[in-house]
XYZ file of C-alpha atoms in Angstrom:
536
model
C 86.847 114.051 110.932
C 84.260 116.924 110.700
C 81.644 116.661 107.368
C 78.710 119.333 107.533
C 78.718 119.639 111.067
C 79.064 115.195 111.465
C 81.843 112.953 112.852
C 82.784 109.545 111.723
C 82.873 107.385 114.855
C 86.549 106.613 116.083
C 84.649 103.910 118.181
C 83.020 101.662 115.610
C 85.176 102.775 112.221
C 81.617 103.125 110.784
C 79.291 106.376 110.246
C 77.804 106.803 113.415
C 76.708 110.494 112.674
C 77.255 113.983 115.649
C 75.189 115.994 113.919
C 75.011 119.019 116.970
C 72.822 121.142 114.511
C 69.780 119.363 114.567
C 68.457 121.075 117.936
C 68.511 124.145 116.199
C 67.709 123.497 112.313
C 63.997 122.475 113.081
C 63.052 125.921 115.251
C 64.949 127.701 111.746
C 62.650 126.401 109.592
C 59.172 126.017 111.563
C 60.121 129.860 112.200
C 61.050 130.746 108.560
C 57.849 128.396 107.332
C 55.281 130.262 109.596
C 56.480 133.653 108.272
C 55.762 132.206 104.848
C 52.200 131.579 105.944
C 51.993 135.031 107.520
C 53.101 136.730 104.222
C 50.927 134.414 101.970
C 47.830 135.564 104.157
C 48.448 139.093 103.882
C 48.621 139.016 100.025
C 45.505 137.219 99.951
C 43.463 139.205 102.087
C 44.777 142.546 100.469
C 43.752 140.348 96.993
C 40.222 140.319 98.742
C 40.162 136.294 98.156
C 39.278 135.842 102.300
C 36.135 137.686 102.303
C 35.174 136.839 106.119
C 37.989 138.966 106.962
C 36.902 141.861 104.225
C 35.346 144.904 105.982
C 31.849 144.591 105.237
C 29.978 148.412 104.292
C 26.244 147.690 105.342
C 24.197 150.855 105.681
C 21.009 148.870 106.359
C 19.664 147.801 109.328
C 22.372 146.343 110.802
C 23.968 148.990 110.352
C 27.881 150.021 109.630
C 30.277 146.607 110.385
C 33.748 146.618 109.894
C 35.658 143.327 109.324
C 39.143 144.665 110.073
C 39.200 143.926 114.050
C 39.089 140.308 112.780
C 41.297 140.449 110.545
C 44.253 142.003 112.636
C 43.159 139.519 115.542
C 44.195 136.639 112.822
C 47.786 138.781 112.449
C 48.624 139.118 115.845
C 47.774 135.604 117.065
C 50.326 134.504 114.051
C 52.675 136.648 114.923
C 52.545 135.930 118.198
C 52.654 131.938 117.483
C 55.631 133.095 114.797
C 57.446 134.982 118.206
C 56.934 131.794 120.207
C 58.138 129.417 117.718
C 61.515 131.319 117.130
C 62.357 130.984 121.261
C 62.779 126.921 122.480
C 59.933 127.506 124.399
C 57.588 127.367 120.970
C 59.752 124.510 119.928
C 58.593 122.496 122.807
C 55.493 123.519 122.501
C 55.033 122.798 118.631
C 56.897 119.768 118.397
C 56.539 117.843 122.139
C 52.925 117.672 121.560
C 53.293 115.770 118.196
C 56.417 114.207 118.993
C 55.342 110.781 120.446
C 53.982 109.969 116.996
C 56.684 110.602 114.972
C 59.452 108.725 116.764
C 61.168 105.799 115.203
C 62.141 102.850 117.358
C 63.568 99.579 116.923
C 63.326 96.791 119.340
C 66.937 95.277 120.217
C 67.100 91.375 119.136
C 69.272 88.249 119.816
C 70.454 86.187 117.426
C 73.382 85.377 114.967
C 75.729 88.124 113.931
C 78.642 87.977 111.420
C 80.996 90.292 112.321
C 81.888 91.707 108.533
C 84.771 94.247 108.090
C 84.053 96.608 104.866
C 87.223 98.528 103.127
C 88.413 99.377 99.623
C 91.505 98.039 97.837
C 93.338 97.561 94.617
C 93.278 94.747 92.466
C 96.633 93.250 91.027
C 98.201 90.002 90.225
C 99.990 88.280 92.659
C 101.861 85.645 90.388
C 102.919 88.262 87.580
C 106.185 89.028 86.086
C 108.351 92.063 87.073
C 110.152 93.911 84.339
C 112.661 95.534 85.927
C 115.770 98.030 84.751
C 119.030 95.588 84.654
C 120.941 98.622 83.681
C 123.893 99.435 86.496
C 124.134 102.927 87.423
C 127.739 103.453 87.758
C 127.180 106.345 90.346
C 124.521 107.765 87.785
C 120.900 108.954 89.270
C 119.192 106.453 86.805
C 118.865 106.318 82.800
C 116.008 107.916 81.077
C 113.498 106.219 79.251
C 113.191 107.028 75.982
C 110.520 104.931 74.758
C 107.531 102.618 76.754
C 104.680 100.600 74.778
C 101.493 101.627 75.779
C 99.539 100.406 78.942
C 97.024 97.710 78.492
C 98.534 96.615 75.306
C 98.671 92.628 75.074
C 102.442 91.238 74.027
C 104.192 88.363 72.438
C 107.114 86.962 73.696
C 110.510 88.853 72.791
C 108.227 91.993 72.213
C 110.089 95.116 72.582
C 108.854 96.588 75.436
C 111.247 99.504 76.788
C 113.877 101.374 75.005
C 116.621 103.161 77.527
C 118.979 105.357 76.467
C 122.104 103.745 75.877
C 124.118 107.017 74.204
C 126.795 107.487 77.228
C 127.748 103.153 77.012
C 128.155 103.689 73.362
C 130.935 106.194 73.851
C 132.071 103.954 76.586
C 132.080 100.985 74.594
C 134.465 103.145 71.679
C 136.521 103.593 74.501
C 137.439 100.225 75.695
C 137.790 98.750 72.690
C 140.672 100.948 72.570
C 141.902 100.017 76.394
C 141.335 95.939 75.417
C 143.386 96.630 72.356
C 146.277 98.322 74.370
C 145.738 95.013 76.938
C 146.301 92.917 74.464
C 149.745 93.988 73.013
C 150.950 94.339 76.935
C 150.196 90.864 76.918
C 152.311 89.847 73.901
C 155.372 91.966 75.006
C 154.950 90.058 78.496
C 154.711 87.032 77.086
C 157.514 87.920 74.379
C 159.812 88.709 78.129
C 159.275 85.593 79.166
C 160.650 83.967 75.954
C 163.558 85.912 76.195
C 164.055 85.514 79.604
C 164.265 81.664 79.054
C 166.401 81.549 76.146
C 168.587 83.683 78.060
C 169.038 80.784 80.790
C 169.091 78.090 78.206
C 171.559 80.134 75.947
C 173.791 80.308 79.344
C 173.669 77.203 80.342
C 174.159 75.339 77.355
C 176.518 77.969 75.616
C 178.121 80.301 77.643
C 178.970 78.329 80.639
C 179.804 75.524 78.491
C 182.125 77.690 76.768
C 183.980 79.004 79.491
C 184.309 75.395 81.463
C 186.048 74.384 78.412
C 188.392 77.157 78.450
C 189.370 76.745 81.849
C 190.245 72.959 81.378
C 192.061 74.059 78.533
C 194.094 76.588 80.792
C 194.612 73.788 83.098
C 195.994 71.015 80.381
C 198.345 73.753 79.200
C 199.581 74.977 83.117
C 200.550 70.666 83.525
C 202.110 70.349 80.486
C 203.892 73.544 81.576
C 204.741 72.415 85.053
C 205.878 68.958 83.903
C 208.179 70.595 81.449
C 209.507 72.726 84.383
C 210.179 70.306 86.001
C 211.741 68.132 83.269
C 213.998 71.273 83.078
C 214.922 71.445 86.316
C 216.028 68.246 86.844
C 218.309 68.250 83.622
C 219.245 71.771 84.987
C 220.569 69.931 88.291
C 222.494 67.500 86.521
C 224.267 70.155 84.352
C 224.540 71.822 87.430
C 226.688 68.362 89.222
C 229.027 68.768 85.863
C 229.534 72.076 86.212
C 227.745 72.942 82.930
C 224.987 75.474 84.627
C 225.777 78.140 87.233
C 223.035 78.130 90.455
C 221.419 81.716 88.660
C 220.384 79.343 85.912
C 219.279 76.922 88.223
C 217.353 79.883 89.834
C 215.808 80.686 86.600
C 214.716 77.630 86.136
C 213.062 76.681 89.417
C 211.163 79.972 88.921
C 209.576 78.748 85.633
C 208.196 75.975 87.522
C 207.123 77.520 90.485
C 205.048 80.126 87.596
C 203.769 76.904 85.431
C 202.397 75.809 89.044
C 200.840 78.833 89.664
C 199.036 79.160 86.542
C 197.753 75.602 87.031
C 196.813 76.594 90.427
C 194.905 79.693 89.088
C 193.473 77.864 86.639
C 191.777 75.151 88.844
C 190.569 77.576 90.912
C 189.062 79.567 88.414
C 187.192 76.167 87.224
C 186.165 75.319 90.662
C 184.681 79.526 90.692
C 182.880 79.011 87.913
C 180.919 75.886 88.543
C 180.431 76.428 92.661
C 179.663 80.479 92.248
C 179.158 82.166 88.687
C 177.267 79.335 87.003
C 174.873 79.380 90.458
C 174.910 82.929 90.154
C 173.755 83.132 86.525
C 171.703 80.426 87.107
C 169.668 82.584 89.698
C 169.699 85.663 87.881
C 168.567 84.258 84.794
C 165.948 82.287 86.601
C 164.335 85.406 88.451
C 164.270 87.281 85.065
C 162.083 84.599 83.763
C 159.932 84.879 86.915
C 159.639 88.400 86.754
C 158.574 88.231 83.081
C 155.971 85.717 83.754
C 154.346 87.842 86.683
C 154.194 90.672 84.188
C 152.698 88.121 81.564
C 149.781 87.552 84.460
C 149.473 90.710 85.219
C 149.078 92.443 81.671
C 146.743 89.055 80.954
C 144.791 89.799 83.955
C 144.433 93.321 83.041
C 143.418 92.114 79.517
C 140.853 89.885 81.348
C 139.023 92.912 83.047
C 139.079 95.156 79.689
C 137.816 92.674 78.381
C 134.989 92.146 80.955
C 134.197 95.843 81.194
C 134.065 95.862 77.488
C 131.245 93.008 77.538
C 129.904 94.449 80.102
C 129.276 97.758 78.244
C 127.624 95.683 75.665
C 125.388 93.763 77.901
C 124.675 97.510 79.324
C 123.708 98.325 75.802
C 121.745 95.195 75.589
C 119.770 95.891 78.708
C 119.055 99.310 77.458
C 116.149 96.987 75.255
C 113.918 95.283 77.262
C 111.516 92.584 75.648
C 108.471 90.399 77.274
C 109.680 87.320 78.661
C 106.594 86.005 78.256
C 102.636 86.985 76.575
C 101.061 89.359 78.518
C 99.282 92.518 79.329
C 101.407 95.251 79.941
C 100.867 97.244 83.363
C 102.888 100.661 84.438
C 104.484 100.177 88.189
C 103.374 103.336 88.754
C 104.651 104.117 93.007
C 102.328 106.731 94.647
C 103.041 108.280 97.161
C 101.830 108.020 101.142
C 98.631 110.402 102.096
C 99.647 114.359 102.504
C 103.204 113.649 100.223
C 101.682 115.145 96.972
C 102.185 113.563 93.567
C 103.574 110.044 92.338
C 107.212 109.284 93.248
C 107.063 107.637 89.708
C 105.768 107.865 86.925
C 106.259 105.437 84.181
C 106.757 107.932 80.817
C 109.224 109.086 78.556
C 111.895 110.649 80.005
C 111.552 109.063 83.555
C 114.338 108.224 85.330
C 114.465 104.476 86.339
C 117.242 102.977 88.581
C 118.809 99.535 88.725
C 116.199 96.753 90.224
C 113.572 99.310 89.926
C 110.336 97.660 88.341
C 108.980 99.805 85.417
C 106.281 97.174 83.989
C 104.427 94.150 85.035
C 102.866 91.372 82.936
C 100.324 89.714 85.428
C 98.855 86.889 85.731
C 94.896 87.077 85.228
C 94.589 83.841 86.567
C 96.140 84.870 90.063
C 94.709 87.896 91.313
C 94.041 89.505 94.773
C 93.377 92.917 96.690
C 95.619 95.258 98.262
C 94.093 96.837 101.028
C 94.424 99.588 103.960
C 92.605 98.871 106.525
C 92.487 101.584 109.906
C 93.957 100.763 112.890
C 90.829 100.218 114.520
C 89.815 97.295 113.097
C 93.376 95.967 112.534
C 92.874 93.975 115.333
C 90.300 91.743 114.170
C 91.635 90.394 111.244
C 94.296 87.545 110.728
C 95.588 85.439 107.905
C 92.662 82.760 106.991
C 89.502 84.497 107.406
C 87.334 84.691 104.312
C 86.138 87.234 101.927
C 83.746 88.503 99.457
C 85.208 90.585 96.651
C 83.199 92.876 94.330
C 85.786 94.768 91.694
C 83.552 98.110 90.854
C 82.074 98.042 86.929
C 82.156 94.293 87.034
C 79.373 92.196 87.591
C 80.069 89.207 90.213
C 81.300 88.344 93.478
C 84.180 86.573 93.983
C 85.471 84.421 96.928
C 88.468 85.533 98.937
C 90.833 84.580 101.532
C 93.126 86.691 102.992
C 97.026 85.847 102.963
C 98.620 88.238 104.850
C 98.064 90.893 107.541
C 100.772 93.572 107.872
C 102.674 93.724 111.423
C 103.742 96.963 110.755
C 102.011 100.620 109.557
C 101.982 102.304 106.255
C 104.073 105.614 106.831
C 100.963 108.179 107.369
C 100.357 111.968 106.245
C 102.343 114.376 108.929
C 98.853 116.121 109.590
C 97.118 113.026 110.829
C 97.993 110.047 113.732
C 95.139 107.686 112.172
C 97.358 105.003 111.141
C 96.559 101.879 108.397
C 97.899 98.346 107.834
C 98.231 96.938 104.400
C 96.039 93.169 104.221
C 96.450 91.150 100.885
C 93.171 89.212 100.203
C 93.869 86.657 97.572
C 90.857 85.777 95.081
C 90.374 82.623 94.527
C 87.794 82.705 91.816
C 88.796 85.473 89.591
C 86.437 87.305 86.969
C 87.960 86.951 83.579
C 86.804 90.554 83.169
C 88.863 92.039 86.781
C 92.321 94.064 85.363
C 94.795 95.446 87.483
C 94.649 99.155 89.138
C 90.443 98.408 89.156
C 88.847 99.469 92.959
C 87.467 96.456 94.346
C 85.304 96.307 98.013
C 86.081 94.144 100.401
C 84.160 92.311 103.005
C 86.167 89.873 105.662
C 84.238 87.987 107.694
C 86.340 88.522 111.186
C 83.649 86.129 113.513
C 80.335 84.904 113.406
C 78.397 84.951 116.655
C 75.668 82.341 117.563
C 73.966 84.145 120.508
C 74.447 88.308 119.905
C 72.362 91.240 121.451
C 71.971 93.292 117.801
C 71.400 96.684 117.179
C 70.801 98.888 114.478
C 73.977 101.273 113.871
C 71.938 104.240 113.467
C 70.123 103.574 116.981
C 73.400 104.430 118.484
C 74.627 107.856 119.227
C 78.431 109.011 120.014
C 79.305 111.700 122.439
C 82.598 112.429 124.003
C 83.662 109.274 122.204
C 81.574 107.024 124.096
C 78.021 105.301 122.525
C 74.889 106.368 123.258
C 71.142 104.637 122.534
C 67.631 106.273 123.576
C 65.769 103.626 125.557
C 62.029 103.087 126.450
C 61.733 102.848 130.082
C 58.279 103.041 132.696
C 56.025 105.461 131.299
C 57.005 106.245 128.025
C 60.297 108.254 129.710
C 63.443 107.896 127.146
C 66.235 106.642 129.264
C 70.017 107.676 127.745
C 72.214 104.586 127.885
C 75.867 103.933 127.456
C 76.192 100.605 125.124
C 79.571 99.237 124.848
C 80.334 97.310 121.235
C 81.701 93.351 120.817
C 81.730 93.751 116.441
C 80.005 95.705 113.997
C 79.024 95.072 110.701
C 78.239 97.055 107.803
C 74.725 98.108 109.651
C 74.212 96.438 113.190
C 76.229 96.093 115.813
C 76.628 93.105 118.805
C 76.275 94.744 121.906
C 78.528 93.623 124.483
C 76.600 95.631 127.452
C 74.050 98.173 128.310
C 70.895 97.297 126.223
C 69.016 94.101 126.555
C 66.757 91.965 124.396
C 63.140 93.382 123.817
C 64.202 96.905 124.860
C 63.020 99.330 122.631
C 64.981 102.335 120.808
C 64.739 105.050 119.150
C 66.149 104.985 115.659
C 68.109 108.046 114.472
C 68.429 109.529 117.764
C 70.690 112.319 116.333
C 67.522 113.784 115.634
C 65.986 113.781 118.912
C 68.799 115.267 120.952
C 66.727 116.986 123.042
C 65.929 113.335 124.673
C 69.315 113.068 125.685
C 70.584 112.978 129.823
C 74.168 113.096 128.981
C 76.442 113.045 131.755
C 78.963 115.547 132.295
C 82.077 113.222 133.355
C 82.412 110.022 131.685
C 85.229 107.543 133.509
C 86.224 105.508 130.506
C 85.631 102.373 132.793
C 82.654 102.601 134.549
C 80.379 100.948 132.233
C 83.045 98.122 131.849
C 83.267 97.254 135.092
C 79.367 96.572 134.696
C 79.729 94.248 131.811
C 79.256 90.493 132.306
């Protein structure tokens, strides 16, 4: 990432500046300061305040002298030290002879070395309640809000905190009272059915079946008396007929009303034996299934009274959730959800009129007693941090450090902006000694101690130099000569490094060598291993 002509280091994830101008800026202005002079002279020898340089009239002995040879002598050599100073020859020649004095160096030391790793996160509570939106949807893109208590105001319990707008379940809840009313008188002509469908069997089997039993036995008693008085008949018909008293046509006649009283007693049995083997079964059955089939409606209209009557409270719990009150004292917070770098804008926006869907958190009441950092830390350093290390927190405006840990290192990226492949992890650093006067949403800086080194080679961040993404350092070698060196990095800190190779102990460098670029023996190809393959 470019900044006035400077790149942030992707090697270190610290400011190790490029500034490529710097060659040039200092012949600018020791070119644009030395016409200054030039000009400045000029005014005050045409002001007559240099009068060495005035033309002198003398019409004595010595005659007629005339300063002005001297003068333009004094223009020309400034011009012509002006001319030089613009080309890189008068550079070199102005500033190499002065150089040696102004250079800052730095010796390289060994010692101990905390590798620290600096970021920037928000504070928030990690024990706090979520007030979320218990209000179902129903295919719906969410409910507005129509009113929110303030941010930062402190609560009681059963505070109303969040009014939704409940308008559409009201005319829903007119509705189905009307639907649970209809329910219910489906359920009393079911269950009126099924009383009327088992009187019917009763009234059958006690009555009507009854009833006709009896009449067949009675048809029966009357078809015997009626065949015993046939054949009482027939036998005094035979004796008539032996006396001569009865011709065989009456005898015929009479035979025949016995063989019809034995039919009807016939008929009449079997119509008995038809009614209790067949119609009574049949009845029986019918009857039976009409009662069944009235008590299936009965459970049916009752279970359809059962779900009116569930939708209908759940219309007024609907209602009910459309007011939300604090379950408990607290501060209220807004669960206000930015969006990732390069997406523009919040996705929400906790306000009047905001949409909110089911689960979604609108406030939080935290905890002030259980606080820690959200952080995003780059990719580069990623690596060095794990769940464990310790921290030192510092919340911006608030006076105090505080003692962290961290508690959790993400496995997987934050989505990133579409214009840049730089990608960040989220790390939760949990404080364990929290500032009564730290409030969610505040900035807080981080510093995670990754490793501590006993034995380090240390340098100074700005002794280093980055070009073509590799590190750079000016060294003193034999005879004052500046060697360029490649250093490769074990940790940084927020300003030294631990060098893993290419300095050494007591070697001397040049601080801010950004400055001195003209020092530098860069080479033209750098394999990305050679230097590694030097390291111990």
């Amino acid at each position: 990432m470019a900044t006035n002509g400077c790149r942030i280091s992707t090697i270190t994830g610290v400011n190790i500046p490029q500034c490529r101008g710097l060659i040039v800026l200092p012949r600018i202005l020791i070119t644009f300061y030395l016409l200054g002079l030039l000009k400045l002279f000029l005014v005050l020898f045409q002001a007559g305040h240099i009068p060495m340089l005035q033309p002198i009239h003398d019409r004595g002995a010595m005659g007629h002298r005339n300063g002005w040879p001297g003068a333009m002598l004094c223009v020309l050599g400034l011009s012509a030290l002006v001319g030089g100073c613009s080309t890189g020859e008068g550079i070199a020649f102005w500033d190499k002879g002065t150089r040696q004095g102004r250079i800052e160096t730095v010796e390289v030391a060994r010692g101990e070395f905390d590798h620290v790793i600096l970021d920037q996160g928000q504070v928030e509570s990690s024990a706090g309640i979520n007030i979320e939106c218990k209000v179902k949807m129903q295919g719906r893109g969410g409910i507005p809000i129509l009113w929110v208590v303030e941010e930062g105001k402190e609560v009681r319990r059963g505070e109303k905190l969040v009014e939704l707008d409940a308008s559409l379940f009201e005319d829903q809840l007119k509705q189905q009272i009307q639907n649970v009313a209809l329910a219910q008188a489906n359920v009393i002509q079911a269950e009126a059915n099924v009383e009327t469908a088992r009187i019917a069997l009763e009234q059958y089997l006690q009555g009507e079946y009854v009833i006709a039993r009896k009449d067949l036995l009675s048809q029966i008693a009357i078809a015997e008396q009626q065949l015993r008085n046939s054949d009482v008949a027939l036998i005094n018909a035979k004796r008539l007929e032996g006396r001569g008293l009865m011709t065989p046509l009456q005898i015929e006649a009479v035979e025949f009303d016995r063989r019809a009283a034995l039919d009807q007693l016939e008929k009449a049995r079997t119509d008995l034996r038809v009614l209790d083997e067949l119609i009574s079964q049949r009845n029986r059955v019918q009857l039976q299934s009409n009662i069944d089939a009235a008590k299936a409606q009965l459970e049916s209209a009752q279970l359809r009274l059962r779900e009116e009557e569930q939708e209908l409270e759940n219309i007024r719990e609907q209602i009910a959730n459309c007011e939300i009150v604090a379950p408990a004292d607290g501060i209220v917070v807004y669960n206000n959800v930015q969006s990732g770098p390069g997406r523009g804008g919040s996705e929400f926006v906790v306000e009047e009129g905001a949409l909110v869907r089911e689960r979604q958190v609108i406030l939080k009441l935290p905890d002030l007693n259980k606080m820690r950092v959200r952080a995003q830390v780059n990719e580069s350093r990623i690596r060095f941090l794990e769940p464990g290390m310790n921290a030192i927190v510092q919340v911006e405006g608030v006076e105090g450090e505080m003692i962290g840990k961290v508690t959790r290192v993400a496995r997987y990226s934050l989505p990133g902006a579409w214009y840049s492949s730089v990608r960040e992890y989220e790390v939760w650093v949990e404080i364990l000694n929290p500032l009564p006067a730290i409030r969610s949403g505040m900035t807080a800086e981080i510093r995670i101690f990754a490793a501590h080194l006993d034995d380090a080679t240390v340098v100074p961040l700005n002794a280093m130099y980055e070009y073509r993404d590799h590190l750079y350092c000016l060294r003193r070698g034999d005879g004052n000569r500046w060697e360029t060196v490649e250093v490769l990095l074990r940790a940084t800190d927020l300003d030294s490094a631990a060098i893993e190779a290419g300095v050494s102990p007591g070697d001397v460098l040049v601080l801010n060598p950004g400055k001195h670029l003209d020092l530098f023996n860069f080479p033209d190809e750098l394999p990305a291993d050679a230097l590694a393959a030097k390291a111990p």
